[in-house]
Every structure is written in C-alpha cells, then in structure tokens.
Tab-separated table of C-alpha atoms in Angstrom:
chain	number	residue	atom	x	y	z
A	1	UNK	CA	311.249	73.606	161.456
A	2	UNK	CA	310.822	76.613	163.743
A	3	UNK	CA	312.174	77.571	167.363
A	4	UNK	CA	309.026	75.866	169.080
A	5	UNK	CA	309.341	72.581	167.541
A	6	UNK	CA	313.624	72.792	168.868
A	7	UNK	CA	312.064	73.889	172.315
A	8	UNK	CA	310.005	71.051	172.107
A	9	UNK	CA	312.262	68.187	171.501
A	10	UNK	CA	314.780	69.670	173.825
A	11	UNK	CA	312.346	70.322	176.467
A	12	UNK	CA	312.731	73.738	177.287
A	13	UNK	CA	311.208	77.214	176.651
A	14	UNK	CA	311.180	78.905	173.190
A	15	UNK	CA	313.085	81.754	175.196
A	16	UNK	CA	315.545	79.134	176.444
A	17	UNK	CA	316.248	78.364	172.773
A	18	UNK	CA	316.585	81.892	171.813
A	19	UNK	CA	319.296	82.327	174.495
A	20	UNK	CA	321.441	79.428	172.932
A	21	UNK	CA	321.144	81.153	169.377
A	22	UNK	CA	322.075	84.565	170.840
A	23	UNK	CA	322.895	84.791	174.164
A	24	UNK	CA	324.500	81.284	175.169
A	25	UNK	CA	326.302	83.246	178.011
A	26	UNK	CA	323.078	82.926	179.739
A	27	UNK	CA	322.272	79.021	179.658
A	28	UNK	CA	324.085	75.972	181.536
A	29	UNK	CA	326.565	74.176	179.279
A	30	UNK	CA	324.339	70.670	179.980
A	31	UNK	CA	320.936	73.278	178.613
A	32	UNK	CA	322.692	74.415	175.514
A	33	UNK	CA	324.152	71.167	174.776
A	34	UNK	CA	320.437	69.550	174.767
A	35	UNK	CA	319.307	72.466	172.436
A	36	UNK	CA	321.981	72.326	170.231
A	37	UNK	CA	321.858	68.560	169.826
A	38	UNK	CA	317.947	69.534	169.202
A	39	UNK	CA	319.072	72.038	165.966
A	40	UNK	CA	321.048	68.723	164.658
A	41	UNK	CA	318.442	66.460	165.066
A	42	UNK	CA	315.904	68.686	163.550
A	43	UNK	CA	318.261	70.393	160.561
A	44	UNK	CA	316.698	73.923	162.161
A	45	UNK	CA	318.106	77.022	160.591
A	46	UNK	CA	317.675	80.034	162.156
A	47	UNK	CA	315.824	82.599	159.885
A	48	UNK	CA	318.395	85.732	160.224
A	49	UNK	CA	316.143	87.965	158.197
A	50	UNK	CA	313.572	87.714	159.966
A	51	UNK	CA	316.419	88.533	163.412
A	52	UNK	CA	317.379	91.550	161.693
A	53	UNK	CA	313.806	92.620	160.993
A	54	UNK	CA	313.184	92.436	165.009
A	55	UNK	CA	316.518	94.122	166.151
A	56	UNK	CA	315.961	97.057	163.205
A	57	UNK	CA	320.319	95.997	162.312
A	58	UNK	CA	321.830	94.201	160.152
A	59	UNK	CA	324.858	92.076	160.004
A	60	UNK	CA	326.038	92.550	156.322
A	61	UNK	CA	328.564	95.505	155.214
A	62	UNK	CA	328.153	96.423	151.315
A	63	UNK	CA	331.193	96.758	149.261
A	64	UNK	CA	331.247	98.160	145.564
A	65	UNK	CA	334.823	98.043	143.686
A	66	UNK	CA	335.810	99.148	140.263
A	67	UNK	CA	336.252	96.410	138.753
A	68	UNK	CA	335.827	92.900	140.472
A	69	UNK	CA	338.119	91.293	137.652
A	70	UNK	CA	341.027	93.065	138.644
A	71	UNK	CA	343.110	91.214	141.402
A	72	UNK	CA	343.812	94.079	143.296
A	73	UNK	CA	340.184	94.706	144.260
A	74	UNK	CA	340.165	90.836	145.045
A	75	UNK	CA	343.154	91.075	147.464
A	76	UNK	CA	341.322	93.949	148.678
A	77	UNK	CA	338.022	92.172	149.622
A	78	UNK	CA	339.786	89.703	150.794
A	79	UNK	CA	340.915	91.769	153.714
A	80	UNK	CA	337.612	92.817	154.362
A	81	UNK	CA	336.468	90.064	154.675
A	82	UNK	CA	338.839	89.321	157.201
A	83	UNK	CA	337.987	91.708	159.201
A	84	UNK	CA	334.739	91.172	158.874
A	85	UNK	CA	334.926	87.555	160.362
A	86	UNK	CA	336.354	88.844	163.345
A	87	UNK	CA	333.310	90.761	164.440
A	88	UNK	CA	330.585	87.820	162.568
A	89	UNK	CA	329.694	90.266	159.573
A	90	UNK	CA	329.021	89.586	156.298
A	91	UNK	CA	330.467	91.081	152.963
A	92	UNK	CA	327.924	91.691	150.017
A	93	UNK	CA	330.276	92.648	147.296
A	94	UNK	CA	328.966	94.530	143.986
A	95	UNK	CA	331.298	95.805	140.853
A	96	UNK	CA	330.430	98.925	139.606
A	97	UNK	CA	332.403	98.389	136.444
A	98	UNK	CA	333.755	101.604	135.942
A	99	UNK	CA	329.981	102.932	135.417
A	100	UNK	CA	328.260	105.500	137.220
A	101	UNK	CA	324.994	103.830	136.766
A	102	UNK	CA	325.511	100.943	138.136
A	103	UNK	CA	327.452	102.428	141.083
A	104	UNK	CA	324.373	104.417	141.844
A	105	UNK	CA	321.650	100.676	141.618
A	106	UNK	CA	324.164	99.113	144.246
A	107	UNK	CA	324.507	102.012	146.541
A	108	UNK	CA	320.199	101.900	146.236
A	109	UNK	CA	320.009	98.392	146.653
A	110	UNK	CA	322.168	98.422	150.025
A	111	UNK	CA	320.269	101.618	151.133
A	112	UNK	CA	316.846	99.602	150.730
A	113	UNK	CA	318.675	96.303	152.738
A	114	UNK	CA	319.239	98.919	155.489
A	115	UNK	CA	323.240	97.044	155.501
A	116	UNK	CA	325.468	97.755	158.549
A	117	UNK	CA	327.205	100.203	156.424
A	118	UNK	CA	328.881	100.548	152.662
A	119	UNK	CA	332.700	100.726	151.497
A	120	UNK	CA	333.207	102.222	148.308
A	121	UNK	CA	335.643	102.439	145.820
A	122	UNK	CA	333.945	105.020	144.132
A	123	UNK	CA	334.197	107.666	140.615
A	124	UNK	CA	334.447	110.636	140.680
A	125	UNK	CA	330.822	111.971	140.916
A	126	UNK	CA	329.606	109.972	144.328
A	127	UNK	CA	330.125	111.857	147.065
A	128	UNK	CA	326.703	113.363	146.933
A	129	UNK	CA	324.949	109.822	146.899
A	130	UNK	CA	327.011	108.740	149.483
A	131	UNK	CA	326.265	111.970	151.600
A	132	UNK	CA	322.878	110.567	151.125
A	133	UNK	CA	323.263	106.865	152.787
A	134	UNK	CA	325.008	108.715	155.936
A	135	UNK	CA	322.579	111.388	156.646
A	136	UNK	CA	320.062	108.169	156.826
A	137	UNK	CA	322.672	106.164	159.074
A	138	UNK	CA	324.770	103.995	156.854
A	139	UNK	CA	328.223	104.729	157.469
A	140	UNK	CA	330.309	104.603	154.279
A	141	UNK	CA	334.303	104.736	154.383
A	142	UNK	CA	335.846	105.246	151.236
A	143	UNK	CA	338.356	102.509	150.043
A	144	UNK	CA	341.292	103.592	147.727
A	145	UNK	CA	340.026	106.792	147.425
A	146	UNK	CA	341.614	109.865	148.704
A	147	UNK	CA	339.851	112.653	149.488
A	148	UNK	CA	339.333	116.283	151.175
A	149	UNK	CA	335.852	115.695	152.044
A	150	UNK	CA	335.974	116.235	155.884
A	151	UNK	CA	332.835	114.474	155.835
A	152	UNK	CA	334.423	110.921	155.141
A	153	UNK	CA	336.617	108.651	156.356
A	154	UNK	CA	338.876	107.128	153.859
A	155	UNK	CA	341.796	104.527	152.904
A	156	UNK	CA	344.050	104.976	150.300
A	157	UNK	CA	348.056	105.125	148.749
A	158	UNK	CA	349.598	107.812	147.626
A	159	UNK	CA	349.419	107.589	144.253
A	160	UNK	CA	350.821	110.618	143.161
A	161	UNK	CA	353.485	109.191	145.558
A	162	UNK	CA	353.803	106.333	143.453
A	163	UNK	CA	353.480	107.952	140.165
A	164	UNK	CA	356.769	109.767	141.515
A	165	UNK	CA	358.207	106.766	142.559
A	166	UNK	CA	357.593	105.062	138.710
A	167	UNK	CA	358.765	107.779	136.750
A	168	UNK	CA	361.853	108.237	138.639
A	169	UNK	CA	362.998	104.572	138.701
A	170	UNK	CA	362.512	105.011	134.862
A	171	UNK	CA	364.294	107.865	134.315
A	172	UNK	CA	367.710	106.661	136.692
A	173	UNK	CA	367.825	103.186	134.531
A	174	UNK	CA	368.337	105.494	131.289
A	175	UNK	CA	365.055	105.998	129.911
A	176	UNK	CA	364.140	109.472	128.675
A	177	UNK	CA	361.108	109.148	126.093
A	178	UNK	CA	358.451	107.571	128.896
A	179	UNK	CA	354.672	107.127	127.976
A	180	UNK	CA	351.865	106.914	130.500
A	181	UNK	CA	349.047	104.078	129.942
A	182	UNK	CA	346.018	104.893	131.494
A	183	UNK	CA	342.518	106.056	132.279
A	184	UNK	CA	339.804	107.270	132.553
A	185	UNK	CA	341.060	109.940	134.230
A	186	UNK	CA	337.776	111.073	136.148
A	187	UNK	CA	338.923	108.062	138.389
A	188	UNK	CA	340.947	109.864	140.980
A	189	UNK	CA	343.524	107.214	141.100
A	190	UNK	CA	344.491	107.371	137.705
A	191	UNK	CA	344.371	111.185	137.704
A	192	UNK	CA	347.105	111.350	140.596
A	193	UNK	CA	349.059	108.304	139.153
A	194	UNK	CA	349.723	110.746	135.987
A	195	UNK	CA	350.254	113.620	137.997
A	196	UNK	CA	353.218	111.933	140.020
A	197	UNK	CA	354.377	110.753	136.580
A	198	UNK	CA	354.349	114.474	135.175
A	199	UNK	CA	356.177	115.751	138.017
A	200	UNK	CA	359.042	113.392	137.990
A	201	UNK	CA	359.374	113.869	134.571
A	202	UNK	CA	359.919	117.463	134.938
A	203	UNK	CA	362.746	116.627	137.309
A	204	UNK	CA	364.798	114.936	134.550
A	205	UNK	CA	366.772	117.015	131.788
A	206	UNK	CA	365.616	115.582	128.497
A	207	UNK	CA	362.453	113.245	129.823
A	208	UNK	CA	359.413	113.505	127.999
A	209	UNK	CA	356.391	112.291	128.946
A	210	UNK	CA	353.484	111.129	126.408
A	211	UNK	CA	350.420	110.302	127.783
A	212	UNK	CA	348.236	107.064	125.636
A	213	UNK	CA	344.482	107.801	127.193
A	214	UNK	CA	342.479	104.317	127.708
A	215	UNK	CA	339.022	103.607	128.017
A	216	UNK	CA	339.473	101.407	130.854
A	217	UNK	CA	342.196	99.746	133.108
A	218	UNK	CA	341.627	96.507	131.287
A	219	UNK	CA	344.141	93.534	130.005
A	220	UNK	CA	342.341	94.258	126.321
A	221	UNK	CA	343.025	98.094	126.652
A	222	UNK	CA	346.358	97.690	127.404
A	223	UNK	CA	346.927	94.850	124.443
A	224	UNK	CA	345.765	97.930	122.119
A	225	UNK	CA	347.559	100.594	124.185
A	226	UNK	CA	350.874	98.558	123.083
A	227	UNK	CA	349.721	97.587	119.606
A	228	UNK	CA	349.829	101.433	118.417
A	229	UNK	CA	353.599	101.698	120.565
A	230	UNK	CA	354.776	98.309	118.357
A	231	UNK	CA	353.348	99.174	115.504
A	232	UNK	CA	355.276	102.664	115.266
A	233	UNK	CA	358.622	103.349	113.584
A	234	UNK	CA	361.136	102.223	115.896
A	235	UNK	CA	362.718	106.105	116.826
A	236	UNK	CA	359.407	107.300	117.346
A	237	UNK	CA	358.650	105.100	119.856
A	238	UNK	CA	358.656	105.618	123.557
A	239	UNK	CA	361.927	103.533	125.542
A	240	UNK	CA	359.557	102.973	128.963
A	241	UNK	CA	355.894	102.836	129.702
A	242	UNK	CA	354.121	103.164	132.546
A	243	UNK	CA	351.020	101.691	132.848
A	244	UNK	CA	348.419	103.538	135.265
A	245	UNK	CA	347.753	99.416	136.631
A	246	UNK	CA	349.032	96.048	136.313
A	247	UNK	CA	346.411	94.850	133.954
A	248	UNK	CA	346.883	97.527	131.460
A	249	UNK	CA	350.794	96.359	131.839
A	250	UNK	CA	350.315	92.564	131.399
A	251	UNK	CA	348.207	93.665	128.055
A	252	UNK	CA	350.847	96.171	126.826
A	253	UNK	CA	353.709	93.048	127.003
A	254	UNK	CA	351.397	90.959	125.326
A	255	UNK	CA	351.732	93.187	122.237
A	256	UNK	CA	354.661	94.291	122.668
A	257	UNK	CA	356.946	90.524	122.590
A	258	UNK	CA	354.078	88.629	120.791
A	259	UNK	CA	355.264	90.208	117.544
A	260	UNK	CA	359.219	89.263	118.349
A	261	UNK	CA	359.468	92.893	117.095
A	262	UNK	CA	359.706	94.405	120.459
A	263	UNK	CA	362.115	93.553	123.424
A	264	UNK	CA	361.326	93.953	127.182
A	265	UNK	CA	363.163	95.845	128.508
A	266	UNK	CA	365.886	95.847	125.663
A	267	UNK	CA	363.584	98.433	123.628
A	268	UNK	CA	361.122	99.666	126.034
A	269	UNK	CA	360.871	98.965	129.688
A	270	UNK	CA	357.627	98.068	131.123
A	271	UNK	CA	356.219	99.062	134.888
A	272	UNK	CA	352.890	98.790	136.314
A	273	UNK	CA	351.061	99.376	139.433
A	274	UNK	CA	349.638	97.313	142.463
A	275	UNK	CA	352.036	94.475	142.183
A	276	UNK	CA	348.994	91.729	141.896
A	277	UNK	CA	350.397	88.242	142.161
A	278	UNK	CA	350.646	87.476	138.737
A	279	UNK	CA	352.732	90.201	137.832
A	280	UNK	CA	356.476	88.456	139.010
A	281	UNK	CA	354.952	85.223	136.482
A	282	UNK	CA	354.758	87.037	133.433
A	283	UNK	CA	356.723	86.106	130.460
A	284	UNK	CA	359.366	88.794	131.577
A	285	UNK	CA	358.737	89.411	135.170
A	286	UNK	CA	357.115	93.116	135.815
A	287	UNK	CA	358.128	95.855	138.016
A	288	UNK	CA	355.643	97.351	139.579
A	289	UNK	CA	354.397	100.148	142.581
A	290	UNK	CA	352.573	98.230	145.561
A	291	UNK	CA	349.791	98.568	147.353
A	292	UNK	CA	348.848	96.737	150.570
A	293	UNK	CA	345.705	95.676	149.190
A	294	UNK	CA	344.428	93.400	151.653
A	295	UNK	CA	345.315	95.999	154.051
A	296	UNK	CA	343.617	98.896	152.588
A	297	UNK	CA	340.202	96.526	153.291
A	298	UNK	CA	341.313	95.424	156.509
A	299	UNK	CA	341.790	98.814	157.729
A	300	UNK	CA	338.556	100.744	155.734
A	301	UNK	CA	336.410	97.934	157.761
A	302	UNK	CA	338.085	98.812	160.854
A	303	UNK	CA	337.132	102.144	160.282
A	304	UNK	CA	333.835	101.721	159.570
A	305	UNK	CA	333.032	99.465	162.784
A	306	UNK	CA	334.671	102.031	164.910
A	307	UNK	CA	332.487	105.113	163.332
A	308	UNK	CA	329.212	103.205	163.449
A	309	UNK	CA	330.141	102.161	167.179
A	310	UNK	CA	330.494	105.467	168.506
A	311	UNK	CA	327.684	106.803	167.143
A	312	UNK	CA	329.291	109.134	165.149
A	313	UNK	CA	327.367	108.750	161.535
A	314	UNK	CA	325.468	112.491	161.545
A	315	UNK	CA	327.927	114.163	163.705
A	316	UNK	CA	330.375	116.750	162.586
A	317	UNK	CA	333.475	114.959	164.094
A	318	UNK	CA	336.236	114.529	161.789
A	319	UNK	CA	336.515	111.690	160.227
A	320	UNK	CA	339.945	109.932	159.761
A	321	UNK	CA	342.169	109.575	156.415
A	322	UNK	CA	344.434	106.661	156.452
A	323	UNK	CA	347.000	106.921	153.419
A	324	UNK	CA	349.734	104.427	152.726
A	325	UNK	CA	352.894	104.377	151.266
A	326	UNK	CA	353.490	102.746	148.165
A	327	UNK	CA	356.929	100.579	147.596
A	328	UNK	CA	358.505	99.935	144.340
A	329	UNK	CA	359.317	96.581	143.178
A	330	UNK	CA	361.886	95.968	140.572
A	331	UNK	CA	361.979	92.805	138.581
A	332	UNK	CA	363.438	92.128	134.813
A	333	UNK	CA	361.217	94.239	133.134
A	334	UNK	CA	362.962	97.587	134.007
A	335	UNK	CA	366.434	96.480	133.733
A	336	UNK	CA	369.111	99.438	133.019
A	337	UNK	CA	369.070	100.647	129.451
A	338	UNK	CA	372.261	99.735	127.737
C-alpha cells in the first residue's frame, strides 16, 4: 500500500496525507481523522527509510556498551532509551565485548547508517575513530567514560572516587590484607577503580593491597579469581576483596561458600561495584559502590540532543563533562571483622 492509494480512499491529496504523517498541526481534526481511519483500513505503513533518505536525518542514536550481559549497561540503556522516547528516537544498541575490533565494525556500521549520533562506552584506544564520526557530523558523547579530551562531551562516576570509598569501608570494618579483582586495565574504569583502591590503602597503617588481574569483568572470571583465593592456605589468604564490578563479585562468592571452606564475611569480606539489582539477592547479600546507571544514559542522551541541536558538532566550543558521585551500599557481606 503506498500514500496514493490512502489519499485515495480518504479522498484527499497525497500532500494532505503527508501532513497527517508529519505535520498533523496543519490538517482539520475531521481531515486527519478520515486519513487516519484510511491507514487502518488499508494496514499502510509508512516507509521511514525511505523519509530519512528525503530529509538527509535520521531518527536512530547508536549505542555500543562493554558488555551487553552485564546489568549495569542494561540499566544504562534503559535510560537512554528513555530519553530517547521523549524526543521519538530510536536506540540501535551494539556490544563491543570488550574487543577493539568489534568496537571499530559498529562505530562503521552507524557511520554508513548516517545515525543521529553515537554514545559510546568505549576502550581505551577510540578516541581517534570517534574524532572521525564528528568531524563528518555524528555527534558522539561518551558514556561512563571520563575523559580530558576537550573535544568530547562525556558522562561518568568517579571511580577513583569509589575505589576510595571501597577500600576505606574495608579497612574501618577491620580488614587489613585486601585484594583487588579486576581488569583489563586498559579499560579506564577499571584502571581508576584500582587507583582509588591503592590510595586508600596507603592511608591505613598495616593495609596491603594485592591486586588478582582478570581477563574480563565476567561472572566466570570472577568464579576463578576466587578459586585461587579458596584454594590457598588459610593465613595466606586475603580477609576482603574488592571486585573491580559486581559480576566479578557474584563469581568470587560462588567459589568462595560453594566449597563450605570459606565464610562471607567471617573469613573474607566481599564488595563489588555498580550495585546491579541482583546484588542485595545473593546468597549473602553484597555491598557494593553505586552508580546511577539509568541516569548516566538519561543524561549522555540529553547531551547529545543538545550538542547536535545547536549546531555545535565541528566547532571548538567546549564540550561538557558530567561526573557523578558514587554511594556506598553496605549489606551482610562486609560485616565488621570479629
């Protein structure tokens, strides 16, 4: 069915049509009402490609996350999403995986779709790429990402903040021999996560801090991150870990109580980061640093709209860095050492 044969059962003009589908401001309520009942009758469905293809914009907005198996970046999309409704866009969400590869096929595939303009959470070597899409008019807004790049707008925590904040609940509930869970560290979040960590550490008398290096911010990775912890004599173990994320916590506890050999937090207490909802249902509920994730996308959309409105993509203004504040949430996991 096409536009002529709706103009043609509701008696009007193919532009009279085209003014219901995009400009209904513009027709009587009695005309759009006869057009509309038309598009029922008919089952027309407007061809939006072919719309964007005429007005040279799109209505999509391409999003690339980490990992898309992680709740965090699902809480996150979430809220751009949301925002996105508002304004009648669409979300086209990829998942890098952690691979710079594949980052780099979905940043070409939305540079070819010509989308409204790309949030990234990206690794560490993208910024060039991304200087790319914006000199040929995609805005792009980085999403839990800080940076010093001038040339970028960005939303993120402050996770060496929030490392900080970790350590130091660890260290005032009695803990002294804390290990970090984490990596890689080329992703920037990681990287500061630690280096909050290693700085509250120092603040301490008599806390060390070992660091356990993981391929990946992954359930499995933790599960094997905890494994070699369990599986050492019991005074060479650590008495707290941090985990760099939730997911690498929930894995660590797994191996950890599985065994019966391990308590939590008798033996070692257990805290993670981004506070996902799962993470107060565990088998012993888990303290952990949030982040407003659905905020973080709200916000990074918000952003976007508002450079790409005013026109600002190639110009030298300075762009705006939005950092939040994480909170610490204590649950059973981190109870007071006896």
């Amino acid at each position: 069915m096409s536009v002529r044969d709706v103009a043609s059962l509701a008696g009007v003009s193919v532009g009279t049509v085209s003014n219901v589908l995009n400009r209904p401001d513009r027709v009587s309520p009695d005309t759009a009402a006869r057009v509309q009942d038309a598009i029922a009758r008919l089952g027309f469905v407007r061809n939006d490609v072919a719309r964007q293809l005429r007005l040279g914009r799109s209505r999509s907005i391409g999003l690339v996350v980490l990992d898309v198996r992680n709740p965090f970046f699902t809480d996150l999309a979430r809220g751009v999403e949301q925002r996105a409704a508002e304004d009648g866009y669409t979300v086209l969400l990829a998942n890098s995986d952690e691979d710079s590869e594949r980052e780099a096929a979905h940043l070409d595939m939305f540079e070819e779709q010509r989308v409204r303009g790309v949030l990234i959470s990206p690794l560490a070597d993208a910024l060039p790429r991304l200087a790319r899409l914006r000199k040929h008019g995609i805005p792009t807004v980085l999403v839990d990402r800080m940076t010093d790049d001038s040339d970028f707008s960005s939303v993120s925590v402050d996770d060496v903040a929030g490392g900080r904040m970790a350590v130091t609940h660890l260290a005032e509930t009695g803990r002294r021999r804390i290990a970090f869970v984490g990596g890689p560290f080329t992703i920037r979040q990681v990287a500061d996560r630690l280096a909050g960590a290693r700085e509250a550490a120092s603040r301490f008398p008599g806390v060390t801090l070992e660091v356990i290096p993981t391929r990946s911010l992954t359930v499995l990775d933790g599960r094997a991150a905890g494994e070699l912890v369990r599986d050492r004599a019991p005074g060479d173990r650590p008495d707290a870990i941090f985990a760099a994320n939730d997911l690498l916590a929930v894995g660590a506890l797994q191996a950890l109580v599985m065994a019966g050999s391990v308590r939590v937090p008798e033996d070692i207490a257990l805290l993670g980061y981004d506070d996902i909802d799962f993470a107060s249902a565990t088998v012993v509920p888990l303290s952990s640093v949030r982040q407003p994730s659905g905020m973080i996308g709200y916000r990074a959309l918000d952003l976007l709209l508002g450079e790409e409105a005013e026109g600002t993509v190639d110009a030298d203004a300075l762009r705006e860095q939005v950092v939040f504040q994480p909170e610490l949430v204590v649950r059973q996991s981190t109870a007071p050492a006896s």
